[in-house]
Coordinates of C-alpha atoms in Angstrom, one line a residue:
X15 CA -53.0 161.3 -86.7
X16 CA -54.4 164.6 -85.4
X17 CA -51.9 167.3 -86.0
X18 CA -53.8 169.8 -83.8
X19 CA -52.3 170.6 -80.4
X20 CA -55.0 170.2 -77.7
X21 CA -56.6 173.5 -76.6
X22 CA -55.4 173.2 -73.0
X23 CA -51.8 172.7 -74.1
X24 CA -52.1 175.7 -76.4
X25 CA -53.1 177.8 -73.5
X26 CA -50.2 176.5 -71.4
X27 CA -47.8 177.2 -74.4
X28 CA -49.1 180.7 -74.6
X29 CA -48.6 181.2 -70.9
X30 CA -45.0 180.0 -71.0
X31 CA -44.4 182.2 -74.1
X32 CA -45.7 185.2 -72.3
X33 CA -43.5 184.4 -69.3
X34 CA -40.4 184.1 -71.5
X35 CA -41.1 187.3 -73.4
X36 CA -42.2 189.4 -70.5
X37 CA -40.0 188.2 -67.6
X38 CA -37.0 186.3 -69.0
X39 CA -35.9 188.1 -72.2
X40 CA -35.8 191.5 -70.5
X41 CA -33.1 190.1 -68.2
X42 CA -30.8 189.0 -71.0
X43 CA -28.9 192.2 -71.1
X44 CA -27.6 191.5 -67.6
X45 CA -26.6 188.0 -68.5
X46 CA -25.1 188.7 -71.9
X47 CA -23.3 191.9 -70.6
X48 CA -21.0 189.8 -68.4
X49 CA -19.3 188.4 -71.5
X50 CA -19.0 191.9 -72.9
X51 CA -17.2 193.0 -69.6
X52 CA -20.0 195.3 -68.5
X53 CA -19.4 196.0 -64.9
X54 CA -23.0 195.6 -63.7
X55 CA -23.6 192.3 -65.6
X56 CA -24.0 188.9 -64.0
X57 CA -23.3 185.3 -65.0
X58 CA -26.3 184.1 -63.0
X59 CA -29.5 185.7 -61.9
X60 CA -29.4 187.4 -58.4
X61 CA -31.1 185.3 -55.7
X62 CA -33.8 187.8 -55.2
X63 CA -34.6 187.9 -58.9
X64 CA -34.7 184.2 -59.2
X65 CA -36.9 183.9 -56.1
X66 CA -39.4 186.4 -57.6
X67 CA -39.5 184.4 -60.9
X68 CA -40.1 181.2 -58.9
X69 CA -43.1 182.7 -57.1
X70 CA -44.5 184.0 -60.4
X71 CA -44.2 180.5 -61.9
X72 CA -45.8 179.0 -58.9
X73 CA -48.7 181.5 -59.0
X74 CA -49.5 180.7 -62.6
X75 CA -49.2 176.9 -62.1
X76 CA -46.0 176.3 -64.1
X77 CA -43.7 175.2 -61.3
X78 CA -42.8 171.5 -61.4
X79 CA -44.3 171.3 -64.9
X80 CA -42.4 168.2 -65.9
X81 CA -42.6 166.5 -62.6
X82 CA -45.1 163.6 -62.2
X83 CA -48.3 164.6 -60.4
X84 CA -47.9 161.8 -57.8
X85 CA -44.6 163.5 -56.8
X86 CA -46.1 166.9 -56.4
X87 CA -45.6 168.3 -59.8
X88 CA -48.0 169.5 -62.6
X89 CA -47.6 166.2 -64.4
X90 CA -47.5 167.5 -68.0
X91 CA -47.3 164.7 -70.5
X92 CA -44.4 164.5 -73.0
X93 CA -46.0 166.8 -75.6
X94 CA -46.8 169.4 -72.9
X95 CA -43.2 169.2 -71.6
X96 CA -41.9 169.6 -75.2
X97 CA -44.0 172.8 -75.6
X98 CA -42.6 174.2 -72.4
X99 CA -39.0 173.4 -73.2
X100 CA -39.3 174.8 -76.8
X101 CA -40.4 178.2 -75.4
X102 CA -37.9 178.3 -72.5
X103 CA -35.0 177.5 -74.9
X104 CA -35.6 180.7 -76.8
X105 CA -34.0 182.8 -74.1
X106 CA -30.5 182.8 -72.7
X107 CA -31.7 183.8 -69.2
X108 CA -30.9 180.8 -67.0
X109 CA -34.3 179.7 -65.5
X110 CA -36.5 176.6 -65.6
X111 CA -39.7 175.6 -63.9
X112 CA -38.2 173.3 -61.3
X113 CA -36.7 170.6 -63.4
X114 CA -35.5 167.5 -61.5
X115 CA -33.4 164.7 -62.8
X116 CA -35.7 161.7 -63.3
X117 CA -33.2 159.5 -61.3
X118 CA -34.7 161.1 -58.2
X119 CA -38.2 160.0 -59.2
X120 CA -37.0 156.5 -57.9
X121 CA -36.4 157.8 -54.3
X122 CA -38.2 155.7 -51.6
X123 CA -40.5 157.4 -49.2
X124 CA -37.8 158.5 -46.7
X125 CA -35.4 159.6 -49.5
X126 CA -38.2 161.6 -51.1
X127 CA -38.6 163.7 -48.0
X128 CA -34.9 164.2 -47.5
X129 CA -33.7 164.7 -51.1
X130 CA -36.4 164.9 -53.8
X131 CA -38.8 167.4 -52.2
X132 CA -36.0 169.8 -51.1
X133 CA -34.7 169.8 -54.7
X134 CA -38.0 170.7 -56.2
X135 CA -38.6 173.3 -53.5
X136 CA -35.2 174.8 -54.1
X137 CA -33.9 174.0 -50.6
X138 CA -31.2 171.7 -51.9
X139 CA -29.2 171.3 -55.1
X140 CA -28.3 167.9 -56.6
X141 CA -25.0 167.3 -58.3
X142 CA -25.3 164.4 -60.8
X143 CA -21.9 162.7 -60.2
X144 CA -21.7 160.3 -63.2
X145 CA -18.8 161.5 -65.3
X146 CA -15.2 161.1 -64.3
X147 CA -12.2 163.4 -65.2
X148 CA -10.4 162.1 -68.3
X149 CA -12.9 159.3 -68.9
X150 CA -15.5 158.6 -71.6
X151 CA -19.1 158.9 -70.3
X152 CA -19.7 155.2 -70.0
X153 CA -20.3 152.8 -67.2
X154 CA -17.6 150.4 -68.4
X155 CA -14.8 153.0 -67.7
X156 CA -16.0 154.0 -64.3
X157 CA -13.3 153.9 -61.6
X158 CA -15.1 155.2 -58.6
X159 CA -15.7 152.3 -56.2
X160 CA -18.0 151.6 -53.3
X161 CA -17.3 148.8 -50.9
X162 CA -19.7 147.6 -48.2
X163 CA -17.9 147.5 -44.8
X164 CA -19.5 147.3 -41.3
X165 CA -22.9 148.4 -42.4
X166 CA -21.7 151.3 -44.6
X167 CA -20.6 151.8 -48.2
X168 CA -17.1 153.3 -48.5
X169 CA -16.7 155.4 -51.6
X170 CA -13.4 156.2 -53.2
X171 CA -13.0 158.1 -56.5
X172 CA -13.4 161.4 -58.3
X173 CA -16.3 162.8 -60.3
X174 CA -16.7 165.9 -62.5
X175 CA -19.9 167.9 -63.1
X176 CA -20.7 171.0 -65.2
X177 CA -23.8 171.8 -63.1
X178 CA -24.5 175.2 -61.5
X179 CA -22.7 175.4 -58.1
X180 CA -25.0 175.3 -55.1
X181 CA -24.6 176.1 -51.4
X182 CA -26.8 173.5 -49.8
X183 CA -26.2 170.4 -51.9
X184 CA -25.9 166.6 -52.1
X185 CA -24.4 164.4 -54.8
X186 CA -26.1 161.6 -56.8
X187 CA -23.1 159.4 -57.1
X188 CA -22.6 156.4 -59.4
X189 CA -19.9 153.9 -58.3
X190 CA -19.0 150.3 -59.1
X191 CA -20.0 147.7 -56.6
X192 CA -19.4 144.6 -58.8
X193 CA -17.5 143.3 -61.8
X194 CA -20.1 143.9 -64.6
X195 CA -20.8 147.2 -66.4
X196 CA -24.6 147.5 -66.3
X197 CA -25.2 145.2 -63.3
X198 CA -22.2 146.4 -61.3
X199 CA -22.9 150.1 -60.7
X200 CA -24.9 151.4 -57.8
X201 CA -26.2 154.9 -57.1
X202 CA -25.8 156.7 -53.8
X203 CA -27.1 159.9 -52.2
X204 CA -24.2 161.6 -50.5
X205 CA -24.9 164.6 -48.2
X206 CA -22.8 167.7 -48.3
X207 CA -21.2 167.3 -44.8
X208 CA -20.4 163.6 -45.2
X209 CA -16.7 163.0 -44.0
X210 CA -14.5 162.3 -47.0
X211 CA -16.6 164.2 -49.5
X212 CA -15.3 167.5 -50.9
X213 CA -16.2 169.8 -53.8
X214 CA -13.9 172.2 -55.6
X215 CA -14.0 174.3 -58.8
X216 CA -17.1 175.8 -60.3
X217 CA -15.7 179.2 -61.2
X218 CA -17.8 181.2 -63.5
X219 CA -17.3 180.6 -67.2
X220 CA -19.3 180.9 -70.5
X221 CA -21.9 178.6 -71.8
X222 CA -25.3 178.1 -73.4
X223 CA -27.9 179.9 -71.4
X224 CA -25.0 181.2 -69.2
X225 CA -25.3 178.3 -66.9
X226 CA -22.1 176.3 -67.5
X227 CA -19.3 177.1 -65.2
X228 CA -15.8 175.7 -65.0
X229 CA -15.9 172.0 -64.1
X230 CA -16.9 171.1 -60.5
X231 CA -14.8 168.3 -59.1
X232 CA -16.3 166.0 -56.5
X233 CA -13.8 163.9 -54.5
X234 CA -14.6 160.9 -52.4
X235 CA -11.8 159.7 -50.1
X236 CA -13.0 156.8 -47.9
X237 CA -16.4 158.5 -47.8
X238 CA -18.7 156.6 -45.4
X239 CA -22.3 156.4 -46.8
X240 CA -25.2 154.8 -44.8
X241 CA -26.9 151.8 -46.4
X242 CA -30.2 153.7 -46.5
X243 CA -28.6 156.3 -48.8
X244 CA -28.4 153.8 -51.6
X245 CA -30.8 154.8 -54.4
X246 CA -32.6 151.8 -55.9
X247 CA -31.0 148.4 -55.8
X248 CA -27.4 147.5 -55.6
X249 CA -25.8 147.0 -59.0
X250 CA -29.0 148.4 -60.7
X251 CA -28.1 152.1 -61.2
X252 CA -28.3 151.7 -65.0
X253 CA -32.1 151.1 -64.6
X254 CA -32.8 154.2 -62.5
X255 CA -35.1 156.6 -64.3
X256 CA -35.0 154.3 -67.4
X257 CA -38.7 154.5 -68.0
X258 CA -38.4 158.3 -68.3
X259 CA -35.4 158.3 -70.5
X260 CA -37.0 158.1 -74.0
X261 CA -39.4 160.9 -73.1
X262 CA -36.5 163.0 -71.9
X263 CA -34.7 162.5 -75.2
X264 CA -37.7 163.8 -77.0
X265 CA -38.0 166.8 -74.7
X266 CA -34.3 167.5 -75.4
X267 CA -35.1 167.6 -79.1
X268 CA -37.8 170.2 -78.4
X269 CA -35.1 172.3 -76.6
X270 CA -33.0 172.2 -79.8
X271 CA -36.1 173.4 -81.7
X272 CA -36.4 176.4 -79.4
X273 CA -32.7 177.3 -79.8
X274 CA -33.0 177.0 -83.5
X275 CA -36.2 179.2 -83.5
X276 CA -34.4 182.0 -81.7
X277 CA -31.4 181.7 -84.0
X278 CA -33.7 182.1 -87.0
X279 CA -35.3 185.2 -85.5
X280 CA -31.9 186.7 -84.8
X281 CA -30.6 185.8 -88.3
X282 CA -33.7 187.2 -90.0
X283 CA -33.2 190.5 -88.2
X284 CA -29.6 190.6 -89.2
X285 CA -30.5 189.9 -92.9
X286 CA -33.1 192.6 -92.9
X287 CA -30.9 195.3 -91.3
X288 CA -27.4 194.7 -92.7
X289 CA -26.4 196.2 -96.0
X290 CA -23.7 195.1 -98.4
X291 CA -22.8 196.9 -101.7
X292 CA -25.9 199.1 -101.5
X293 CA -28.5 196.5 -100.8
X294 CA -29.8 194.5 -97.8
X295 CA -28.3 191.1 -97.6
X296 CA -31.8 189.6 -97.3
X297 CA -32.1 190.2 -101.1
X298 CA -29.2 187.9 -101.9
X299 CA -30.0 184.4 -103.1
X300 CA -27.5 182.7 -100.8
X301 CA -29.0 184.4 -97.7
X302 CA -32.5 183.5 -98.8
X303 CA -31.3 179.9 -99.2
X304 CA -29.8 179.9 -95.7
X305 CA -33.0 181.2 -94.1
X306 CA -35.1 178.7 -96.1
X307 CA -32.9 175.8 -95.0
X308 CA -33.2 176.9 -91.3
X309 CA -37.0 177.1 -91.5
X310 CA -37.1 173.6 -93.2
X311 CA -34.8 172.0 -90.6
X312 CA -36.9 173.4 -87.7
X313 CA -40.2 172.3 -89.3
X314 CA -38.9 168.7 -89.9
X315 CA -37.5 168.4 -86.4
X316 CA -40.7 169.8 -84.8
X317 CA -42.8 167.1 -86.7
X318 CA -40.4 164.4 -85.4
X319 CA -40.6 165.6 -81.9
X320 CA -44.3 166.1 -81.7
X321 CA -45.1 162.7 -83.3
X322 CA -42.8 160.9 -80.8
X323 CA -44.4 162.9 -77.9
X324 CA -47.9 162.1 -79.2
X325 CA -47.0 158.4 -79.2
X326 CA -45.5 158.6 -75.7
X327 CA -48.6 160.2 -74.3
X328 CA -50.7 157.4 -75.8
X329 CA -48.6 154.9 -73.8
X330 CA -46.8 153.5 -76.9
X331 CA -43.1 152.6 -76.6
X332 CA -40.9 155.2 -78.2
X333 CA -37.4 153.9 -77.7
X334 CA -36.8 153.9 -81.5
X335 CA -38.4 157.3 -82.1
X336 CA -36.6 158.9 -79.2
X337 CA -33.2 157.8 -80.5
X338 CA -34.0 159.3 -83.9
X339 CA -35.2 162.5 -82.4
X340 CA -32.1 163.0 -80.3
X341 CA -29.8 162.2 -83.2
X342 CA -31.7 164.4 -85.7
X343 CA -32.2 167.3 -83.4
X344 CA -28.5 167.5 -82.5
X345 CA -27.6 167.4 -86.2
X346 CA -30.2 169.9 -87.0
X347 CA -28.9 172.5 -84.5
X348 CA -25.4 172.1 -86.1
X349 CA -26.8 172.7 -89.5
X350 CA -28.8 175.8 -88.3
X351 CA -25.7 177.2 -86.7
X352 CA -23.7 176.8 -90.0
X353 CA -26.4 178.8 -91.9
X354 CA -26.5 181.4 -89.2
X355 CA -22.7 181.8 -89.4
X356 CA -23.1 182.4 -93.2
X357 CA -25.8 185.1 -92.7
X358 CA -23.5 186.8 -90.1
X359 CA -20.6 186.4 -92.5
X360 CA -18.5 184.4 -90.0
X361 CA -18.9 182.6 -86.7
X362 CA -21.3 184.6 -84.6
X363 CA -19.4 184.1 -81.4
X364 CA -19.4 187.8 -80.5
X365 CA -19.4 188.3 -76.7
X366 CA -22.5 190.1 -75.5
X367 CA -24.9 188.9 -78.2
X368 CA -27.6 186.2 -77.9
X369 CA -25.9 184.5 -80.9
X370 CA -22.8 183.7 -78.9
X371 CA -24.7 182.1 -76.1
X372 CA -27.0 180.1 -78.3
X373 CA -24.2 178.9 -80.6
X374 CA -22.2 177.7 -77.6
X375 CA -24.9 175.0 -77.3
X376 CA -23.8 173.6 -80.6
X377 CA -20.2 173.3 -79.3
X378 CA -21.5 171.6 -76.2
X379 CA -23.6 169.2 -78.3
X380 CA -20.6 168.2 -80.4
X381 CA -19.0 166.9 -77.2
X382 CA -21.7 164.2 -77.0
X383 CA -20.6 162.2 -80.0
X384 CA -20.4 159.0 -77.9
X385 CA -24.1 159.5 -76.9
X386 CA -25.0 160.1 -80.6
X387 CA -23.3 156.8 -81.6
X388 CA -25.4 155.1 -79.0
X389 CA -28.6 156.5 -80.6
X390 CA -27.4 155.2 -84.0
X391 CA -26.7 151.8 -82.5
X392 CA -30.3 151.7 -81.1
X393 CA -31.8 152.6 -84.5
X394 CA -29.6 150.2 -86.4
X395 CA -30.3 147.3 -84.1
X396 CA -34.1 147.8 -84.4
X397 CA -33.8 147.9 -88.2
X398 CA -31.8 144.6 -88.2
X399 CA -34.6 143.1 -86.0
X400 CA -37.1 144.0 -88.7
X401 CA -38.6 147.2 -87.2
X402 CA -40.2 149.2 -90.0
X403 CA -39.4 152.9 -90.3

């Protein structure tokens, strides 16, 4: 295996790093200041600031970095996407290069014009309506139903989303259309002004990268959806975007590496500047051990992520590796947060500091225990089938 990152990806990584350091990190004070009750602080970037950043990203060729070339994006491979996400995750300023849920990659030609392209061009916002209030995140517990009547699907149910609220939006809705779990769920594209569709909630709250608001509730009360708004095949929603899922899990692992890297930088600065009993705490053995552990965790996770990305770009199946990456990266960021808390001599959830925003991601990750158990199940089943580690 060649451990050297290709030169063109190194250049792209450097470009993204400069964008983060020069454009996004200087905006952190406005974002973080909201939590510290500073009157001029904001939870989200002003529209004019975001528009300026989008134009800059487009000018340097970063917009749509992770979107396939055939769909109008840059078409970075998995390793390239990992490098981008690792850099972007090192700031709490809420911005990305036009990420689109892979489910929309399966739009047909007409749907691509009406839904996919407006999303990537920031003309529309897509709510991913999968989870339901008070339910586990699984297809088998889904209660939202869709019934075909007189050439339409009639949707009834309630969904919850933690996405950023948008003005011009549509919902990507998962609803049961049959008796089975995997083969009984269908996906629909529901426009904002469709009768019977309403959205509430979404008040500003705290969260990692300052993007998470209070839950947004999407209610469907005899909502009439045209047949052409079905995404994919009836009963096959489980398979939408499935070919992209392993790579996305690997990219999510790279995002955890970026967060951990920023945490290490902040913890190192703290250790070098804070004194206790007449000496800097960086001189204490326990602090040295904590910093060493963090560096080791990051290095191990980065190797796992890059290897899985390398295999994906060669066209090899990475279902097994992707499950390991998602599981290990999530556990890694928990371990890093624990060490950082030790260096700060307590939980670093202090409003107005990058630590608070970054560590909230750890809390968010702990809410995905069901998803982590799924990864363990994938790994274990492969081992029982004789797959070599």
